[in-house]
Amino acid sequence: MGAATSAIAREWQLGAPVVGMCTNLQGSWLGIALGDGRLAMLKAEEFPDNPKFVALHEGVALSLAPDADGAGFLTGGDDGRVCVIEPSSDAPTILAEHKGKWIDHVAASGKEGLRAYAIGKELFLLDAEGKQAGAPLPHPSSIGGLAFTPKGKRIAASHYNGVSLWWTHAREQQPNVLAWKGSHLGILWHPEGKIVMTTMQEGALHGWRLSDMNEMRMAGYAGKVRSMAWTAKSKYLASSGAGVPVCWPFTGGGPWGKPPLTPGSERPALVTQVAPHPRDEMLAAGYADGAAALLPLDGRSIDVMIAPAVEGGAIAGLAWNGDGDCLFAAREDGTLMLFTLQSVGRAVKGGKP
């Protein structure tokens, strides 16, 4: 089912390519990392002011994550800086600087107040005061992704041939290595901290259940999986990389031997981003042709197209606010769109109030 009129409540041009996008931990502000080193921020609400821009990096803002304090954002750039910025501030705090290095990945733990970043094969942990905690942690190859456990007691780093698990408060330790051949990139913990999942270079997911080290491998994607997220109550792991979102069931013993849920209709463009609603059984999906859709996860075959396809503007960021009444979508070309429940409802009804 397509929206008869535009479902876009507001639209902005950010003036630079979009590198990444997320809300803060409170879900109250949206941050968009841009290819010119700036961070755009705006309130994640139905009637926000125009985005506020802050210059953080001299080159490209390579990485973005919600900061540990709940309000701000943590970024890394190709200028070697690790910065934290509050929405109320006009200037960042530089936590670390490594001239000539690229900060490809950053992560933060709201529970423990910790931050982390990666340079090549090394993982750096920062304590609650923002000071480096111990020596850099080495890995056998470049780090592909970082993720703290939900309680912040451990951090996982993906790399070639597996994942290394580290305790965040141990100063002398060897990592617990989860091995699987191939290049592991994005990484995500189950909300209960019992399962860790990775995206892989060759268009697949791999995961480990830590209680018994039972592994799971989900293959067959048409492209690289660039986005994965848990749906409400962790019922499914939603993922991009195919013509429809691929949602693996994680209830009733896990995904082993079960087919995935594939909501929506197959489109010629691959799914590039997924964003499950924070409470309801609904998923937002963004596509390589710039389109976006809302899809129910209750078995109904309904597509609510909320953004049309455009030339040269794949969806590069997709995020709900904390209340779940506003959805933001960003295209690679710097177009930012806001959808509200009201604007989508009006569009579905053909513009009638």
CSV table of C-alpha atoms in Angstrom, one decimal, residues 73-331:
chain,number,residue,atom,x,y,z
A,73,PHE,CA,27.3,12.4,21.1
A,74,LEU,CA,30.7,10.8,20.7
A,75,THR,CA,32.5,11.1,17.3
A,76,GLY,CA,35.8,10.1,15.7
A,77,GLY,CA,37.4,11.6,12.6
A,78,ASP,CA,40.2,11.3,10.0
A,79,ASP,CA,42.0,14.1,11.9
A,80,GLY,CA,42.7,11.6,14.7
A,81,ARG,CA,40.3,13.3,17.2
A,82,VAL,CA,37.8,11.7,19.5
A,83,CYS,CA,35.2,14.4,20.5
A,84,VAL,CA,32.2,14.6,22.7
A,85,ILE,CA,29.6,17.2,22.1
A,86,GLU,CA,26.5,18.2,24.1
A,87,PRO,CA,23.5,19.6,22.1
A,88,SER,CA,23.5,22.7,24.3
A,89,SER,CA,27.1,23.4,23.5
A,90,ASP,CA,28.7,25.2,20.5
A,91,ALA,CA,32.1,23.5,20.9
A,92,PRO,CA,33.2,19.9,21.4
A,93,THR,CA,35.4,18.5,24.1
A,94,ILE,CA,38.4,16.7,22.6
A,95,LEU,CA,38.9,13.5,24.6
A,96,ALA,CA,41.9,12.2,22.6
A,97,GLU,CA,44.0,13.2,19.6
A,98,HIS,CA,46.2,11.0,17.4
A,99,LYS,CA,47.8,13.0,14.6
A,100,GLY,CA,47.8,11.2,11.3
A,101,LYS,CA,45.4,8.4,12.5
A,102,TRP,CA,41.8,7.6,11.6
A,103,ILE,CA,39.3,7.0,14.3
A,104,ASP,CA,37.1,4.5,12.5
A,105,HIS,CA,34.9,3.3,15.4
A,106,VAL,CA,33.6,4.8,18.7
A,107,ALA,CA,31.3,3.3,21.3
A,108,ALA,CA,30.0,4.3,24.8
A,109,SER,CA,28.4,2.7,27.8
A,110,GLY,CA,25.7,4.7,29.6
A,111,LYS,CA,25.7,2.1,32.5
A,112,GLU,CA,29.4,2.4,33.3
A,113,GLY,CA,30.1,5.8,31.9
A,114,LEU,CA,32.9,4.4,29.7
A,115,ARG,CA,33.9,5.3,26.1
A,116,ALA,CA,36.0,3.4,23.6
A,117,TYR,CA,37.5,4.0,20.2
A,118,ALA,CA,39.6,2.1,17.7
A,119,ILE,CA,42.7,3.0,15.6
A,120,GLY,CA,43.6,0.2,13.2
A,121,LYS,CA,44.3,-2.9,15.4
A,122,GLU,CA,44.2,-1.2,18.7
A,123,LEU,CA,41.3,-0.6,21.1
A,124,PHE,CA,41.4,2.4,23.5
A,125,LEU,CA,39.2,2.5,26.6
A,126,LEU,CA,38.4,5.8,28.4
A,127,ASP,CA,37.2,5.9,32.0
A,128,ALA,CA,34.3,7.8,33.3
A,129,GLU,CA,36.5,11.0,33.5
A,130,GLY,CA,37.5,10.6,29.9
A,131,LYS,CA,41.0,9.5,30.7
A,132,GLN,CA,42.7,6.6,28.9
A,133,ALA,CA,42.2,3.4,31.1
A,134,GLY,CA,45.3,1.2,30.7
A,135,ALA,CA,47.3,0.4,27.6
A,136,PRO,CA,45.7,0.0,24.2
A,137,LEU,CA,44.2,-3.5,23.7
A,138,PRO,CA,45.8,-5.3,20.6
A,139,HIS,CA,44.0,-7.3,18.0
A,140,PRO,CA,45.3,-9.5,15.1
A,141,SER,CA,43.8,-7.3,12.4
A,142,SER,CA,42.0,-4.0,12.0
A,143,ILE,CA,39.0,-3.6,14.1
A,144,GLY,CA,35.7,-3.7,12.2
A,145,GLY,CA,33.3,-2.7,15.0
A,146,LEU,CA,33.0,-2.0,18.7
A,147,ALA,CA,30.1,-2.6,21.1
A,148,PHE,CA,29.8,-2.6,24.9
A,149,THR,CA,27.5,-5.1,26.6
A,150,PRO,CA,24.3,-3.6,27.8
A,151,LYS,CA,25.7,-3.4,31.4
A,152,GLY,CA,29.1,-2.1,30.2
A,153,LYS,CA,31.1,-4.8,31.9
A,154,ARG,CA,32.6,-6.1,28.7
A,155,ILE,CA,33.4,-4.8,25.2
A,156,ALA,CA,33.5,-6.7,22.0
A,157,ALA,CA,35.7,-5.9,19.0
A,158,SER,CA,35.1,-7.5,15.6
A,159,HIS,CA,38.0,-8.2,13.3
A,160,TYR,CA,39.2,-10.7,10.7
A,161,ASN,CA,38.4,-14.3,11.7
A,162,GLY,CA,36.3,-13.4,14.8
A,163,VAL,CA,35.5,-11.3,17.8
A,164,SER,CA,37.6,-10.5,20.9
A,165,LEU,CA,35.8,-10.0,24.2
A,166,TRP,CA,37.4,-7.9,26.9
A,167,TRP,CA,36.5,-7.0,30.5
A,168,THR,CA,36.2,-3.3,30.8
A,169,HIS,CA,37.7,-3.0,34.3
A,170,ALA,CA,40.5,-5.6,34.1
A,171,ARG,CA,43.9,-4.1,33.5
A,172,GLU,CA,45.9,-7.3,32.7
A,173,GLN,CA,44.0,-9.8,30.6
A,174,GLN,CA,43.8,-11.9,27.5
A,175,PRO,CA,40.7,-11.6,25.3
A,176,ASN,CA,38.2,-14.4,25.0
A,177,VAL,CA,38.2,-14.9,21.2
A,178,LEU,CA,35.1,-16.1,19.3
A,179,ALA,CA,36.5,-17.6,16.1
A,180,TRP,CA,34.9,-17.8,12.7
A,181,LYS,CA,36.8,-17.4,9.4
A,182,GLY,CA,36.1,-14.2,7.5
A,183,SER,CA,36.0,-10.5,7.9
A,184,HIS,CA,33.6,-9.4,10.7
A,185,LEU,CA,32.4,-5.8,10.6
A,186,GLY,CA,29.4,-4.4,12.5
A,187,ILE,CA,28.8,-5.8,15.9
A,188,LEU,CA,25.7,-5.9,18.2
A,189,TRP,CA,24.9,-7.4,21.6
A,190,HIS,CA,21.5,-8.9,22.4
A,191,PRO,CA,19.8,-6.6,25.0
A,192,GLU,CA,20.3,-9.4,27.7
A,193,GLY,CA,24.0,-9.6,26.8
A,194,LYS,CA,23.9,-13.3,26.1
A,195,ILE,CA,24.4,-13.2,22.4
A,196,VAL,CA,26.8,-11.3,20.2
A,197,MET,CA,26.1,-10.8,16.5
A,198,THR,CA,28.4,-9.6,13.6
A,199,THR,CA,27.8,-8.5,10.0
A,200,MET,CA,30.3,-10.0,7.6
A,201,GLN,CA,32.0,-8.7,4.4
A,202,GLU,CA,30.5,-11.4,2.2
A,203,GLY,CA,26.8,-10.7,2.9
A,204,ALA,CA,26.1,-12.8,6.0
A,205,LEU,CA,25.5,-12.6,9.8
A,206,HIS,CA,27.3,-14.6,12.3
A,207,GLY,CA,26.6,-15.0,16.0
A,208,TRP,CA,27.5,-16.7,19.2
A,209,ARG,CA,25.4,-17.6,22.2
A,210,LEU,CA,27.9,-17.3,25.1
A,211,SER,CA,26.2,-19.7,27.5
A,212,ASP,CA,27.0,-22.8,25.4
A,213,MET,CA,29.0,-21.2,22.5
A,214,ASN,CA,26.3,-22.4,20.1
A,215,GLU,CA,26.9,-20.5,16.8
A,216,MET,CA,24.5,-19.2,14.2
A,217,ARG,CA,25.2,-18.3,10.6
A,218,MET,CA,22.7,-16.4,8.4
A,219,ALA,CA,23.8,-16.3,4.8
A,220,GLY,CA,22.2,-15.7,1.4
A,221,TYR,CA,22.0,-11.9,1.5
A,222,ALA,CA,22.3,-10.2,-2.0
A,223,GLY,CA,24.6,-7.5,-0.6
A,224,LYS,CA,26.6,-6.5,2.4
A,225,VAL,CA,24.5,-6.1,5.7
A,226,ARG,CA,25.1,-2.5,6.7
A,227,SER,CA,22.4,-2.3,9.4
A,228,MET,CA,21.0,-4.6,12.0
A,229,ALA,CA,18.9,-3.9,15.1
A,230,TRP,CA,16.7,-5.7,17.6
A,231,THR,CA,12.9,-5.2,17.3
A,232,ALA,CA,10.7,-4.4,20.3
A,233,LYS,CA,11.1,-6.9,23.1
A,234,SER,CA,14.0,-8.5,21.1
A,235,LYS,CA,11.5,-10.7,19.2
A,236,TYR,CA,13.5,-10.4,15.9
A,237,LEU,CA,16.9,-9.3,14.7
A,238,ALA,CA,16.1,-7.1,11.7
A,239,SER,CA,18.8,-6.7,9.0
A,240,SER,CA,19.4,-5.0,5.7
A,241,GLY,CA,21.2,-6.4,2.7
A,242,ALA,CA,18.3,-7.9,0.7
A,243,GLY,CA,15.3,-6.7,-1.3
A,244,VAL,CA,13.2,-6.9,1.8
A,245,PRO,CA,14.2,-6.6,5.5
A,246,VAL,CA,15.3,-9.9,6.9
A,247,CYS,CA,14.1,-10.5,10.5
A,248,TRP,CA,15.4,-13.5,12.3
A,249,PRO,CA,13.3,-14.9,15.2
A,250,PHE,CA,14.9,-14.9,18.6
A,251,THR,CA,12.1,-16.2,20.7
A,252,GLY,CA,11.3,-19.8,21.6
A,253,GLY,CA,14.8,-21.0,21.7
A,254,GLY,CA,16.5,-18.9,19.0
A,255,PRO,CA,16.7,-18.7,15.3
A,256,TRP,CA,18.1,-22.2,14.7
A,257,GLY,CA,16.0,-24.0,12.0
A,258,LYS,CA,13.5,-21.2,11.7
A,259,PRO,CA,12.9,-19.1,8.5
A,260,PRO,CA,13.1,-15.4,8.8
A,261,LEU,CA,10.2,-13.0,8.6
A,262,THR,CA,10.5,-10.8,5.5
A,263,PRO,CA,8.0,-8.0,5.8
A,264,GLY,CA,7.0,-5.9,2.8
A,265,SER,CA,7.3,-6.4,-0.9
A,266,GLU,CA,10.5,-7.2,-2.7
A,267,ARG,CA,11.8,-4.0,-4.3
A,268,PRO,CA,14.5,-3.7,-7.1
A,269,ALA,CA,16.7,-1.7,-4.6
A,270,LEU,CA,18.3,-3.4,-1.6
A,271,VAL,CA,17.5,-2.4,2.0
A,272,THR,CA,20.3,-0.2,3.3
A,273,GLN,CA,19.0,0.7,6.8
A,274,VAL,CA,16.5,-0.8,9.3
A,275,ALA,CA,15.0,0.9,12.4
A,276,PRO,CA,12.6,-1.1,14.5
A,277,HIS,CA,10.0,1.0,16.4
A,278,PRO,CA,11.0,1.2,20.1
A,279,ARG,CA,7.8,-0.3,21.4
A,280,ASP,CA,5.5,-1.5,18.6
A,281,GLU,CA,5.8,-4.4,16.2
A,282,MET,CA,6.7,-2.1,13.3
A,283,LEU,CA,9.9,-1.6,11.3
A,284,ALA,CA,11.1,1.3,9.2
A,285,ALA,CA,13.2,0.4,6.2
A,286,GLY,CA,15.4,2.5,4.0
A,287,TYR,CA,16.5,1.5,0.5
A,288,ALA,CA,19.4,2.1,-1.9
A,289,ASP,CA,17.2,4.1,-4.2
A,290,GLY,CA,16.4,6.6,-1.5
A,291,ALA,CA,12.9,5.2,-0.7
A,292,ALA,CA,11.7,4.5,2.8
A,293,ALA,CA,8.8,2.4,4.1
A,294,LEU,CA,7.0,1.4,7.3
A,295,LEU,CA,6.3,-2.3,7.6
A,296,PRO,CA,4.3,-4.2,10.2
A,297,LEU,CA,5.9,-7.2,11.9
A,298,ASP,CA,2.7,-9.0,12.8
A,299,GLY,CA,2.5,-11.0,9.5
A,300,ARG,CA,0.4,-8.6,7.5
A,301,SER,CA,1.7,-7.9,4.0
A,302,ILE,CA,1.5,-4.1,4.0
A,303,ASP,CA,4.0,-1.6,2.7
A,304,VAL,CA,3.5,2.0,3.7
A,305,MET,CA,5.9,3.9,1.4
A,306,ILE,CA,6.7,7.1,3.2
A,307,ALA,CA,9.5,8.4,0.9
A,308,PRO,CA,9.9,8.0,-2.8
A,309,ALA,CA,12.9,6.8,-4.7
A,310,VAL,CA,15.3,9.5,-5.9
A,311,GLU,CA,18.4,9.4,-8.0
A,312,GLY,CA,21.7,9.1,-6.2
A,313,GLY,CA,20.4,9.3,-2.6
A,314,ALA,CA,20.5,6.0,-0.8
A,315,ILE,CA,19.1,6.0,2.7
A,316,ALA,CA,22.2,6.3,5.0
A,317,GLY,CA,20.6,6.8,8.4
A,318,LEU,CA,17.2,5.9,9.9
A,319,ALA,CA,16.2,6.5,13.6
A,320,TRP,CA,13.1,6.8,15.8
A,321,ASN,CA,13.0,9.2,18.7
A,322,GLY,CA,12.6,7.8,22.2
A,323,ASP,CA,8.8,8.3,22.3
A,324,GLY,CA,8.4,6.5,19.0
A,325,ASP,CA,6.3,9.2,17.4
A,326,CYS,CA,8.9,10.7,15.1
A,327,LEU,CA,11.1,8.9,12.5
A,328,PHE,CA,14.1,10.6,10.8
A,329,ALA,CA,15.6,9.4,7.5
A,330,ALA,CA,18.8,10.7,6.0
A,331,ARG,CA,19.9,10.2,2.4
